[in-house]
Amino acid sequence: MLRNITIGQYLAGNSVIHNLDPRMKIIITIMMITALFFIDSFLGYALFFLAVIIIVYLSRIPPIRILRGLKPVLFLVMLTLILHVFFTKGGDLIWRWGFISIESEGLYTGFFMVTRILLLVVFTSLLTLTTSPLELTDGIEYLLGPLKRIGVPASELAMMMTIALRFIPTLLEEADKIMKAQMARGADFESGNIVKRARNLIPLLVPLFISAFRRADDLALAMESRCYHGGEGRTRLYELKIGIRDFIALGLSIILSLIFIIF
Amino acid sequence: MLIELKNVSHIYDDGQVTEALRNINLTIREREFIGLVGHTGSGKSTLVQLLNGLIKPSTGTITIDGLNITEGKTSLLGIRRKIGLVFQYPEHQLFEETIYGDVAFGPRNLQLEEEEVEIRVREALELVGLDYEEFKDRSPFNLSGGQQRKVAIAGVLAMKPEVLILDEPSAGLDPQGRQQLINLLEYLYEEKGMTIILVSHRMEEIARLSNRVIVMSEGEIIFDDRPEKVFSEVERIRQLGLDLPEITEILWRLNKKGLQVRTDLFSLTEAVEEISKELRGAEPC
Amino acid sequence: MALIELRGVDFSYNEMEAPALKNINLSIEAGEFVSIIGGNGSGKSTLAKLLNVLLLPSAGEVIVGGMNTFAEENWLKIRQKVGMVFQNPDNQLVATRVEDDVAFGPENLGIPSPEIRKRVDQALEAVGMDRFKDYPPHNLSGGQKQRVAIAGIIAMEPECIVLDEPTAMLDPQGRREVMDTIHYLNKEKGITIIHITHFMEETVGADRIVVMSQGSIDKIGSPLEIFREIDDLKKLGLDVPLAVEMAHELRKKGIKIPDILSINELVDSLC
């Protein structure tokens, strides 16, 4: 059932990559992805891909897990490819049938864009595969920290993310239960046209919302009784510490990004 | 009404494969009051959901009134008309603006005429002890928890099921609310001739109400017999991590200490009668 | 001086409705185990929330460890002194991992990280959940979740824990786990326990029982004193533990039985 659902796609591990400071990992990811957009040759992509392979190797993540992560973007990839192949013109004519034609420029740009999307998704998933949601939240909180001065509630945002992560499985389980209970009263969630189906969801959504609000109410009370008073003056069980290897990783990726940007 | 399960197994596939039910054979006849007990995770809830067609067995067949519900094309609405299922904390499924609307949800799904729907809503509310005129237009969300539960149960009763399955219906109720619920179940069984399947951790309720007790553990049926028989298996019941009805516990311990009392009584009055009779007759032990 | 004192406390949620509490006077000493019983709507949950400054009295005052709950500067200190565990085990765990949840209270108090570590480990051990420190809460049973919630309170090093029907949503095994845990904390760690319940069997181990009805305290006494008046309790829609009721019935039949509370005591006194 929904009991064993995992949030995000985090794969617990103890590799060098897993143990990097989450803040560093977020910065590196952002930097590398920016660099990715500067790459203008397949040779650059090959170098980037090599970097990905090395990181995957170091992180001990089974490559199949990364490939599986590409499934949701497959449609986008295909669409990009088709659009470019058929509609970007220029270069030599490769194939023609009536008014449809494929020209070399289109083929090149198509594959170029697709490679970019794939590398982008793979690199980001490296972050989410090796960093637990908890660490991610912590990292984001720290990184947004300087923005507190201009009024960005960084700690509160992080708290919200944690709570959302905590309650997703609970609410999914609840949704499953409510759905079954309404089906036992003859509700039909499967047939009919879109309008009818949407209306049929009311018996599921109303109780689900009511329950979510009740939980929010309870939780707010519980948090208050446990002395929660916003992010101010809060300490943490785990304090993030940046070590030498974080700097090495950062240094390497700076060099790599510069190479991509300059060449 | 006859429900038959033949070699039913159910496997949940959630990454790791868990077997929730293993080779269950079971016949449920008309006018039975069945107490279904077992540890959390023993397979009770799976069994209950199978009976209502909410999930399909991985293998085996389930027939209801001769109709095989495990085959693809059976009308599930027909099954749900016959078998009502009250989930745990049913008040969490209320959704309509008025109590009338909520109780009418089931009958309307059965495509009944609005006149018939109204008759059924009235009947169902009155069965659970809520005055129709007073409550029909009120919002279910302004009621107390106990009243909300009554409305939710009425929502299932309004479908006029022949078999009523209830999963921990008294959980979270105070003693008074619990007593009202027990009275309702007794009434539905005795006067309305319903077949009832009660899933509960409260062995006193099970022992007092049911005439057949099914004990489950790890997806299998361990006992299926009259309550006196099942609760005489004291050691086994304890091994399964289950409680005995407290009265049985007392009688059984007295018996073990040498007081010759019967251990198959579940009502307080009878037990008191039995103990005092024995104490007066016997020399002190 | 008592740890907790309520003096002439009234409380109304809303002026239109009948008050939820009327003229409550109650004092609780450090180290006590007090059970509060009463039907739904008797005011027991409201009472609990006053002790932890989740609510303020409409009249009268609540004094916790010498601090008045009306003074806002005392709120954090009072909540640290008197922790609270609620009915629904799901709706009080904040974090996605057991140990992070236990750390939540101490984090809010601004305790330094190494000290939090120590407290989290000790708290999880005290409730017997140390093996589960890396689990996500939704993979635990109800009883286990409640024990984690209790650990989250212990980690704040309170003097008193108020538990508002902590077992109402649990199966028998979960109920036993929670009851064993709070009795252990009371006996071994000297933590004052205020335990609200409508399972009468759970109250027999208490030092005192407070019976509430319609917003007022109906009776206060030891379990023996309270359960002697079976008929009064039944009038309030409450039960008595079965053993007590059986002893009562047997006495009516002329059998001499001393005061008993549990099945064990009943069986021993009969035979």
Coordinates of N, CA, C and O in Angstrom, one line a residue, chain A residues 33-187:
Chain A
I33 N 24.8 23.8 -13.6 CA 23.7 23.9 -14.6 C 23.7 25.2 -15.4 O 23.5 25.2 -16.6
T34 N 24.2 26.3 -14.7 CA 24.4 27.5 -15.4 C 25.4 27.3 -16.5 O 25.3 27.7 -17.6
A35 N 26.5 26.6 -16.1 CA 27.6 26.3 -17.0 C 27.1 25.5 -18.2 O 27.5 25.8 -19.4
L36 N 26.2 24.6 -17.9 CA 25.7 23.7 -19.0 C 25.1 24.6 -20.1 O 25.2 24.2 -21.3
F37 N 24.4 25.7 -19.7 CA 23.8 26.5 -20.8 C 24.8 27.3 -21.6 O 24.5 27.9 -22.6
F38 N 26.1 27.3 -21.2 CA 27.1 28.0 -22.0 C 27.8 27.0 -23.0 O 28.5 27.5 -23.8
I39 N 27.6 25.8 -22.7 CA 28.2 24.8 -23.6 C 27.7 24.9 -25.0 O 26.4 25.0 -25.2
D40 N 28.5 25.0 -26.0 CA 28.0 25.2 -27.4 C 28.5 24.1 -28.4 O 28.5 24.3 -29.6
S41 N 29.1 23.0 -27.8 CA 29.5 21.9 -28.7 C 29.3 20.6 -28.1 O 29.2 20.5 -26.9
F42 N 29.2 19.6 -28.9 CA 29.0 18.2 -28.4 C 30.2 17.8 -27.6 O 30.1 17.0 -26.7
L43 N 31.4 18.3 -27.9 CA 32.6 18.0 -27.2 C 32.4 18.5 -25.7 O 32.7 17.8 -24.8
G44 N 31.9 19.7 -25.5 CA 31.6 20.2 -24.2 C 30.7 19.3 -23.5 O 30.9 18.9 -22.3
Y45 N 29.6 18.8 -24.2 CA 28.7 17.9 -23.5 C 29.4 16.6 -23.1 O 29.1 16.0 -22.1
A46 N 30.3 16.1 -24.0 CA 31.0 14.9 -23.7 C 31.8 15.1 -22.4 O 31.8 14.2 -21.5
L47 N 32.4 16.2 -22.2 CA 33.2 16.5 -21.0 C 32.2 16.5 -19.8 O 32.5 16.0 -18.7
F48 N 31.1 17.2 -20.0 CA 30.1 17.3 -18.9 C 29.6 15.9 -18.5 O 29.5 15.5 -17.3
F49 N 29.4 15.1 -19.5 CA 28.9 13.7 -19.3 C 29.9 12.9 -18.5 O 29.6 12.1 -17.7
L50 N 31.2 13.2 -18.9 CA 32.3 12.5 -18.2 C 32.2 12.8 -16.7 O 32.3 12.0 -15.8
A51 N 32.0 14.1 -16.4 CA 31.9 14.6 -15.0 C 30.7 13.9 -14.3 O 30.8 13.4 -13.2
V52 N 29.6 13.8 -15.0 CA 28.4 13.1 -14.5 C 28.8 11.6 -14.1 O 28.5 11.1 -13.1
I53 N 29.5 11.0 -15.1 CA 29.8 9.6 -14.9 C 30.7 9.4 -13.6 O 30.5 8.5 -12.8
I54 N 31.6 10.3 -13.5 CA 32.5 10.2 -12.3 C 31.7 10.4 -11.0 O 31.9 9.7 -10.1
I55 N 30.8 11.4 -11.0 CA 30.0 11.6 -9.8 C 29.1 10.4 -9.5 O 29.0 10.0 -8.4
V56 N 28.5 9.8 -10.6 CA 27.7 8.7 -10.3 C 28.5 7.5 -9.8 O 28.1 6.9 -8.8
Y57 N 29.7 7.4 -10.3 CA 30.6 6.3 -9.8 C 30.9 6.5 -8.3 O 30.8 5.6 -7.5
L58 N 31.2 7.8 -8.0 CA 31.6 8.1 -6.6 C 30.4 7.9 -5.7 O 30.5 7.6 -4.5
S59 N 29.2 8.2 -6.2 CA 28.0 8.2 -5.3 C 27.5 6.8 -5.1 O 26.6 6.6 -4.3
R60 N 28.0 5.8 -5.9 CA 27.5 4.4 -5.8 C 26.0 4.3 -6.1 O 25.3 3.4 -5.6
I61 N 25.4 5.2 -6.9 CA 24.0 5.1 -7.2 C 23.9 4.2 -8.4 O 24.6 4.4 -9.4
P62 N 23.1 3.2 -8.4 CA 22.9 2.4 -9.6 C 22.4 3.2 -10.7 O 21.4 3.9 -10.6
P63 N 23.1 3.2 -11.9 CA 22.7 4.0 -13.0 C 21.3 3.8 -13.5 O 20.7 4.8 -13.9
I64 N 20.8 2.6 -13.2 CA 19.4 2.4 -13.6 C 18.4 3.3 -12.9 O 17.4 3.8 -13.5
R65 N 18.7 3.7 -11.6 CA 17.9 4.6 -10.9 C 17.9 6.0 -11.6 O 16.9 6.7 -11.6
I66 N 19.0 6.4 -12.2 CA 19.1 7.7 -12.8 C 18.3 7.7 -14.1 O 17.5 8.6 -14.4
L67 N 18.4 6.5 -14.8 CA 17.7 6.4 -16.1 C 16.2 6.5 -15.8 O 15.4 7.1 -16.5
R68 N 15.8 5.8 -14.7 CA 14.4 5.8 -14.4 C 13.9 7.2 -14.1 O 12.7 7.5 -14.4
G69 N 14.7 8.0 -13.6 CA 14.4 9.4 -13.3 C 14.1 10.2 -14.6 O 13.5 11.3 -14.5
L70 N 14.6 9.7 -15.7 CA 14.4 10.4 -17.0 C 13.0 10.2 -17.6 O 12.6 10.9 -18.5
K71 N 12.3 9.1 -17.1 CA 11.0 8.8 -17.6 C 10.0 9.9 -17.7 O 9.4 10.2 -18.8
P72 N 9.9 10.7 -16.6 CA 8.9 11.8 -16.7 C 9.2 12.8 -17.8 O 8.3 13.5 -18.2
V73 N 10.4 13.0 -18.2 CA 10.7 14.1 -19.1 C 10.8 13.5 -20.6 O 11.1 14.3 -21.5
L74 N 10.5 12.2 -20.7 CA 10.7 11.6 -22.0 C 9.8 12.3 -23.1 O 10.2 12.6 -24.2
F75 N 8.6 12.7 -22.6 CA 7.6 13.3 -23.6 C 8.2 14.7 -24.0 O 8.2 15.0 -25.2
L76 N 8.7 15.4 -23.1 CA 9.3 16.7 -23.4 C 10.5 16.6 -24.3 O 10.6 17.3 -25.3
V77 N 11.3 15.6 -24.1 CA 12.4 15.3 -24.9 C 12.0 15.0 -26.4 O 12.5 15.6 -27.3
M78 N 11.0 14.1 -26.5 CA 10.5 13.7 -27.8 C 10.0 15.0 -28.6 O 10.2 15.2 -29.8
L79 N 9.2 15.7 -27.8 CA 8.6 16.9 -28.4 C 9.6 17.9 -28.9 O 9.5 18.4 -30.1
T80 N 10.6 18.1 -28.1 CA 11.7 19.1 -28.5 C 12.4 18.6 -29.8 O 12.6 19.3 -30.7
L81 N 12.7 17.3 -29.8 CA 13.4 16.7 -30.9 C 12.5 16.9 -32.2 O 13.0 17.4 -33.2
I82 N 11.3 16.5 -32.1 CA 10.4 16.5 -33.3 C 10.3 18.0 -33.8 O 10.4 18.2 -35.0
L83 N 10.0 18.9 -32.9 CA 9.9 20.3 -33.3 C 11.1 20.8 -34.0 O 11.0 21.4 -35.1
H84 N 12.2 20.5 -33.4 CA 13.5 21.0 -34.0 C 13.7 20.3 -35.4 O 14.0 21.0 -36.4
V85 N 13.6 19.0 -35.4 CA 13.9 18.3 -36.6 C 13.1 18.8 -37.8 O 13.6 18.9 -38.9
F86 N 11.8 19.0 -37.5 CA 10.9 19.3 -38.6 C 10.8 20.8 -38.9 O 10.5 21.2 -40.0
F87 N 11.0 21.7 -37.9 CA 10.8 23.1 -38.1 C 12.0 24.0 -38.1 O 11.9 25.1 -38.5
T88 N 13.1 23.5 -37.7 CA 14.3 24.4 -37.8 C 15.0 24.1 -39.1 O 15.3 23.0 -39.5
K89 N 15.1 25.2 -39.8 CA 15.6 25.1 -41.2 C 17.0 25.6 -41.3 O 17.5 26.4 -40.5
G90 N 17.7 25.2 -42.4 CA 19.1 25.6 -42.6 C 20.0 24.4 -42.8 O 19.6 23.3 -42.5
G91 N 21.1 24.7 -43.5 CA 22.0 23.6 -43.8 C 21.5 22.8 -44.9 O 20.7 23.2 -45.8
D92 N 22.1 21.5 -45.0 CA 21.7 20.7 -46.2 C 20.4 20.1 -46.0 O 20.0 19.8 -44.9
L93 N 19.7 19.9 -47.2 CA 18.5 19.1 -47.2 C 18.8 17.6 -47.0 O 19.6 17.1 -47.7
I94 N 18.1 17.0 -46.1 CA 18.4 15.6 -45.9 C 17.3 14.7 -46.4 O 17.5 13.7 -47.0
W95 N 16.1 15.2 -46.2 CA 15.0 14.3 -46.6 C 13.8 15.2 -46.9 O 13.5 16.2 -46.2
R96 N 13.0 14.9 -47.9 CA 11.9 15.7 -48.3 C 10.7 14.7 -48.7 O 10.9 13.8 -49.4
W97 N 9.5 15.1 -48.2 CA 8.3 14.4 -48.7 C 7.2 15.4 -48.7 O 6.7 15.9 -47.7
G98 N 6.8 15.7 -49.9 CA 5.8 16.8 -50.0 C 6.3 18.1 -49.5 O 7.5 18.5 -49.7
F99 N 5.5 18.7 -48.6 CA 6.0 20.0 -48.0 C 6.8 19.7 -46.7 O 7.2 20.7 -46.0
I100 N 6.9 18.5 -46.3 CA 7.7 18.2 -45.1 C 9.2 17.9 -45.4 O 9.5 17.2 -46.4
S101 N 10.1 18.6 -44.7 CA 11.5 18.4 -45.0 C 12.3 18.4 -43.8 O 11.9 19.0 -42.8
I102 N 13.4 17.7 -43.8 CA 14.3 17.7 -42.7 C 15.6 18.3 -43.2 O 16.1 17.8 -44.2
E103 N 16.1 19.3 -42.5 CA 17.4 19.8 -42.9 C 18.4 19.6 -41.8 O 18.1 19.5 -40.6
S104 N 19.7 19.7 -42.2 CA 20.8 19.3 -41.2 C 20.8 20.2 -40.0 O 21.0 19.7 -38.9
E105 N 20.5 21.4 -40.2 CA 20.5 22.3 -39.0 C 19.5 21.9 -38.0 O 19.8 21.9 -36.8
G106 N 18.3 21.5 -38.4 CA 17.3 21.1 -37.5 C 17.7 19.8 -36.8 O 17.5 19.7 -35.5
L107 N 18.3 18.9 -37.5 CA 18.8 17.6 -36.8 C 19.8 18.0 -35.7 O 19.7 17.5 -34.6
Y108 N 20.7 18.8 -36.1 CA 21.8 19.2 -35.2 C 21.2 19.9 -33.9 O 21.4 19.4 -32.8
T109 N 20.4 20.9 -34.1 CA 19.8 21.7 -33.0 C 18.9 20.7 -32.1 O 19.0 20.8 -30.9
G110 N 18.2 19.9 -32.8 CA 17.3 19.0 -32.1 C 18.1 18.1 -31.1 O 17.8 18.1 -29.9
F111 N 19.1 17.4 -31.6 CA 19.9 16.6 -30.7 C 20.6 17.4 -29.7 O 20.8 17.0 -28.6
F112 N 21.0 18.6 -30.1 CA 21.8 19.5 -29.1 C 20.9 19.8 -27.9 O 21.3 19.7 -26.8
M113 N 19.7 20.2 -28.2 CA 18.7 20.6 -27.2 C 18.4 19.4 -26.3 O 18.3 19.5 -25.1
V114 N 18.1 18.3 -26.9 CA 17.8 17.1 -26.2 C 18.9 16.7 -25.2 O 18.7 16.4 -24.0
T115 N 20.1 16.8 -25.7 CA 21.3 16.4 -24.8 C 21.3 17.4 -23.6 O 21.5 16.9 -22.5
R116 N 21.0 18.6 -23.9 CA 21.0 19.6 -22.8 C 20.0 19.3 -21.8 O 20.3 19.2 -20.6
I117 N 18.8 19.0 -22.2 CA 17.7 18.7 -21.3 C 18.0 17.4 -20.5 O 17.9 17.4 -19.2
L118 N 18.5 16.4 -21.2 CA 18.9 15.2 -20.5 C 19.9 15.4 -19.4 O 19.8 14.9 -18.3
L119 N 21.0 16.1 -19.8 CA 22.1 16.4 -18.8 C 21.6 17.2 -17.6 O 21.9 17.0 -16.5
L120 N 20.7 18.2 -17.9 CA 20.1 19.0 -16.9 C 19.4 18.2 -15.9 O 19.6 18.2 -14.7
V121 N 18.5 17.3 -16.4 CA 17.7 16.5 -15.5 C 18.6 15.5 -14.7 O 18.4 15.3 -13.5
V122 N 19.6 14.9 -15.4 CA 20.4 13.9 -14.7 C 21.2 14.6 -13.6 O 21.3 14.1 -12.5
F123 N 21.7 15.8 -13.9 CA 22.6 16.5 -12.9 C 21.7 16.9 -11.7 O 22.2 16.7 -10.5
T124 N 20.5 17.4 -11.9 CA 19.7 17.8 -10.8 C 19.3 16.5 -10.0 O 19.2 16.6 -8.7
S125 N 19.0 15.4 -10.7 CA 18.6 14.3 -9.9 C 19.8 13.7 -9.1 O 19.6 13.1 -8.1
L126 N 21.0 14.0 -9.5 CA 22.1 13.6 -8.7 C 22.0 14.3 -7.3 O 22.3 13.7 -6.3
L127 N 21.6 15.5 -7.3 CA 21.4 16.2 -6.1 C 20.4 15.6 -5.2 O 20.6 15.3 -4.0
T128 N 19.2 15.3 -5.8 CA 18.1 14.8 -5.0 C 18.3 13.3 -4.7 O 17.7 12.9 -3.7
L129 N 19.0 12.6 -5.5 CA 19.3 11.2 -5.1 C 20.3 11.1 -4.0 O 20.2 10.1 -3.2
T130 N 21.2 12.0 -3.8 CA 22.2 11.9 -2.8 C 22.0 12.7 -1.6 O 22.8 12.7 -0.6
T131 N 20.9 13.6 -1.6 CA 20.7 14.5 -0.5 C 19.3 14.2 0.1 O 18.3 14.3 -0.7
S132 N 19.2 13.9 1.4 CA 17.8 13.7 1.9 C 17.1 15.0 1.9 O 17.7 16.0 2.0
P133 N 15.7 14.9 1.8 CA 14.9 16.1 1.8 C 15.2 17.0 3.0 O 15.2 18.2 2.9
L134 N 15.5 16.3 4.1 CA 15.8 17.0 5.4 C 17.1 17.9 5.2 O 17.1 19.0 5.6
E135 N 18.1 17.3 4.6 CA 19.4 18.0 4.4 C 19.1 19.2 3.4 O 19.6 20.3 3.5
L136 N 18.3 18.8 2.4 CA 18.0 19.8 1.4 C 17.4 21.1 2.0 O 17.7 22.2 1.8
T137 N 16.4 20.8 2.9 CA 15.7 21.9 3.6 C 16.7 22.7 4.4 O 16.6 23.9 4.4
D138 N 17.5 22.0 5.1 CA 18.5 22.6 5.9 C 19.4 23.5 5.1 O 19.6 24.7 5.4
G139 N 19.8 22.9 4.0 CA 20.7 23.7 3.1 C 20.1 24.9 2.5 O 20.6 26.0 2.6
I140 N 18.8 24.8 2.1 CA 18.1 25.9 1.6 C 17.9 27.0 2.6 O 18.1 28.2 2.4
E141 N 17.6 26.5 3.8 CA 17.4 27.5 4.9 C 18.7 28.3 5.2 O 18.6 29.5 5.3
Y142 N 19.8 27.6 5.2 CA 21.1 28.4 5.4 C 21.4 29.3 4.3 O 21.8 30.4 4.5
L143 N 21.2 28.8 3.0 CA 21.5 29.6 1.9 C 20.6 30.9 1.8 O 21.0 31.9 1.3
L144 N 19.3 30.7 2.2 CA 18.4 31.9 2.2 C 18.7 32.8 3.4 O 18.2 33.9 3.5
G145 N 19.5 32.3 4.4 CA 19.7 33.0 5.6 C 20.0 34.5 5.4 O 19.4 35.3 6.1
P146 N 21.0 34.8 4.6 CA 21.3 36.2 4.4 C 20.1 37.1 4.0 O 20.1 38.3 4.2
L147 N 19.1 36.4 3.4 CA 17.9 37.2 2.9 C 17.0 37.5 4.0 O 16.0 38.3 3.8
K148 N 17.2 36.9 5.2 CA 16.4 37.2 6.3 C 16.3 38.7 6.6 O 15.3 39.3 7.0
R149 N 17.5 39.4 6.4 CA 17.6 40.8 6.7 C 16.6 41.6 5.9 O 16.1 42.6 6.3
I150 N 16.3 41.1 4.6 CA 15.4 41.9 3.8 C 14.0 41.3 3.9 O 13.1 41.5 3.1
G151 N 13.8 40.5 5.0 CA 12.4 40.0 5.3 C 12.0 38.7 4.7 O 10.8 38.4 4.8
V152 N 12.9 37.9 4.2 CA 12.5 36.6 3.7 C 12.5 35.6 4.9 O 13.6 35.5 5.5
P153 N 11.4 35.0 5.2 CA 11.3 34.2 6.4 C 12.0 32.8 6.1 O 11.3 31.8 5.9
A154 N 13.3 32.7 6.0 CA 14.0 31.5 5.6 C 13.6 30.3 6.5 O 13.3 29.3 6.0
S155 N 13.7 30.5 7.8 CA 13.5 29.4 8.7 C 12.1 28.9 8.6 O 11.8 27.7 8.7
E156 N 11.2 29.8 8.5 CA 9.8 29.4 8.4 C 9.5 28.7 7.1 O 8.7 27.7 7.1
L157 N 10.1 29.1 6.1 CA 9.9 28.4 4.8 C 10.5 27.0 4.9 O 9.8 26.0 4.5
A158 N 11.6 26.9 5.5 CA 12.2 25.5 5.7 C 11.3 24.7 6.6 O 11.1 23.5 6.3
M159 N 10.7 25.3 7.6 CA 9.8 24.5 8.5 C 8.6 24.0 7.7 O 8.2 22.9 7.9
M160 N 8.1 24.9 6.8 CA 7.0 24.5 6.0 C 7.3 23.4 5.1 O 6.5 22.4 5.0
M161 N 8.5 23.4 4.5 CA 8.9 22.3 3.7 C 9.0 21.0 4.5 O 8.5 19.9 4.0
T162 N 9.6 21.1 5.7 CA 9.7 19.9 6.5 C 8.3 19.3 6.8 O 8.1 18.1 6.7
I163 N 7.4 20.2 7.2 CA 6.1 19.7 7.6 C 5.4 19.1 6.4 O 4.7 18.0 6.5
A164 N 5.5 19.7 5.2 CA 4.9 19.2 4.0 C 5.4 17.8 3.7 O 4.7 16.8 3.5
L165 N 6.8 17.6 3.9 CA 7.4 16.3 3.6 C 6.8 15.3 4.6 O 6.6 14.1 4.3
R166 N 6.7 15.7 5.9 CA 6.2 14.9 6.9 C 4.8 14.4 6.7 O 4.5 13.2 6.9
F167 N 4.0 15.3 6.1 CA 2.6 14.9 6.0 C 2.1 14.4 4.7 O 1.0 13.9 4.6
I168 N 3.0 14.4 3.7 CA 2.6 13.8 2.4 C 2.1 12.4 2.5 O 1.1 12.0 2.1
P169 N 3.0 11.5 3.1 CA 2.5 10.1 3.2 C 1.2 10.0 4.0 O 0.4 9.2 3.7
T170 N 1.1 10.7 5.1 CA -0.1 10.6 6.0 C -1.3 11.0 5.1 O -2.3 10.3 5.2
L171 N -1.2 12.1 4.4 CA -2.4 12.5 3.6 C -2.7 11.5 2.4 O -3.9 11.3 2.1
L172 N -1.7 11.0 1.8 CA -1.9 10.0 0.8 C -2.6 8.8 1.3 O -3.6 8.3 0.7
E173 N -2.2 8.4 2.5 CA -2.9 7.2 3.1 C -4.3 7.5 3.4 O -5.2 6.7 3.2
E174 N -4.5 8.8 3.9 CA -5.9 9.2 4.2 C -6.7 9.3 3.0 O -7.9 8.8 3.0
A175 N -6.2 9.8 1.9 CA -6.9 9.9 0.6 C -7.4 8.5 0.2 O -8.5 8.3 -0.2
D176 N -6.5 7.6 0.3 CA -6.8 6.2 -0.1 C -8.0 5.7 0.7 O -8.9 5.0 0.2
K177 N -7.9 6.0 2.0 CA -8.9 5.5 2.9 C -10.3 6.1 2.6 O -11.3 5.4 2.5
I178 N -10.3 7.4 2.4 CA -11.5 8.1 2.2 C -12.1 7.6 0.9 O -13.3 7.4 0.8
M179 N -11.3 7.5 -0.1 CA -11.7 7.0 -1.4 C -12.4 5.6 -1.3 O -13.5 5.4 -1.8
K180 N -11.8 4.7 -0.6 CA -12.4 3.4 -0.4 C -13.7 3.5 0.4 O -14.7 2.8 0.0
A181 N -13.7 4.4 1.4 CA -15.0 4.5 2.2 C -16.1 5.0 1.3 O -17.2 4.6 1.4
Q182 N -15.8 6.0 0.4 CA -16.9 6.5 -0.4 C -17.3 5.5 -1.5 O -18.4 5.4 -1.8
M183 N -16.3 4.7 -2.0 CA -16.6 3.7 -2.9 C -17.6 2.7 -2.3 O -18.5 2.1 -2.9
A184 N -17.3 2.4 -1.0 CA -18.2 1.5 -0.3 C -19.6 2.0 -0.2 O -20.6 1.3 -0.1
R185 N -19.8 3.3 -0.4 CA -21.1 3.9 -0.4 C -21.6 4.1 -1.8 O -22.5 4.9 -2.1
G186 N -20.9 3.4 -2.7 CA -21.4 3.5 -4.1 C -20.8 4.6 -5.0 O -21.2 4.8 -6.1
A187 N -19.9 5.4 -4.4 CA -19.3 6.4 -5.2 C -18.5 5.8 -6.4 O -18.0 4.7 -6.3

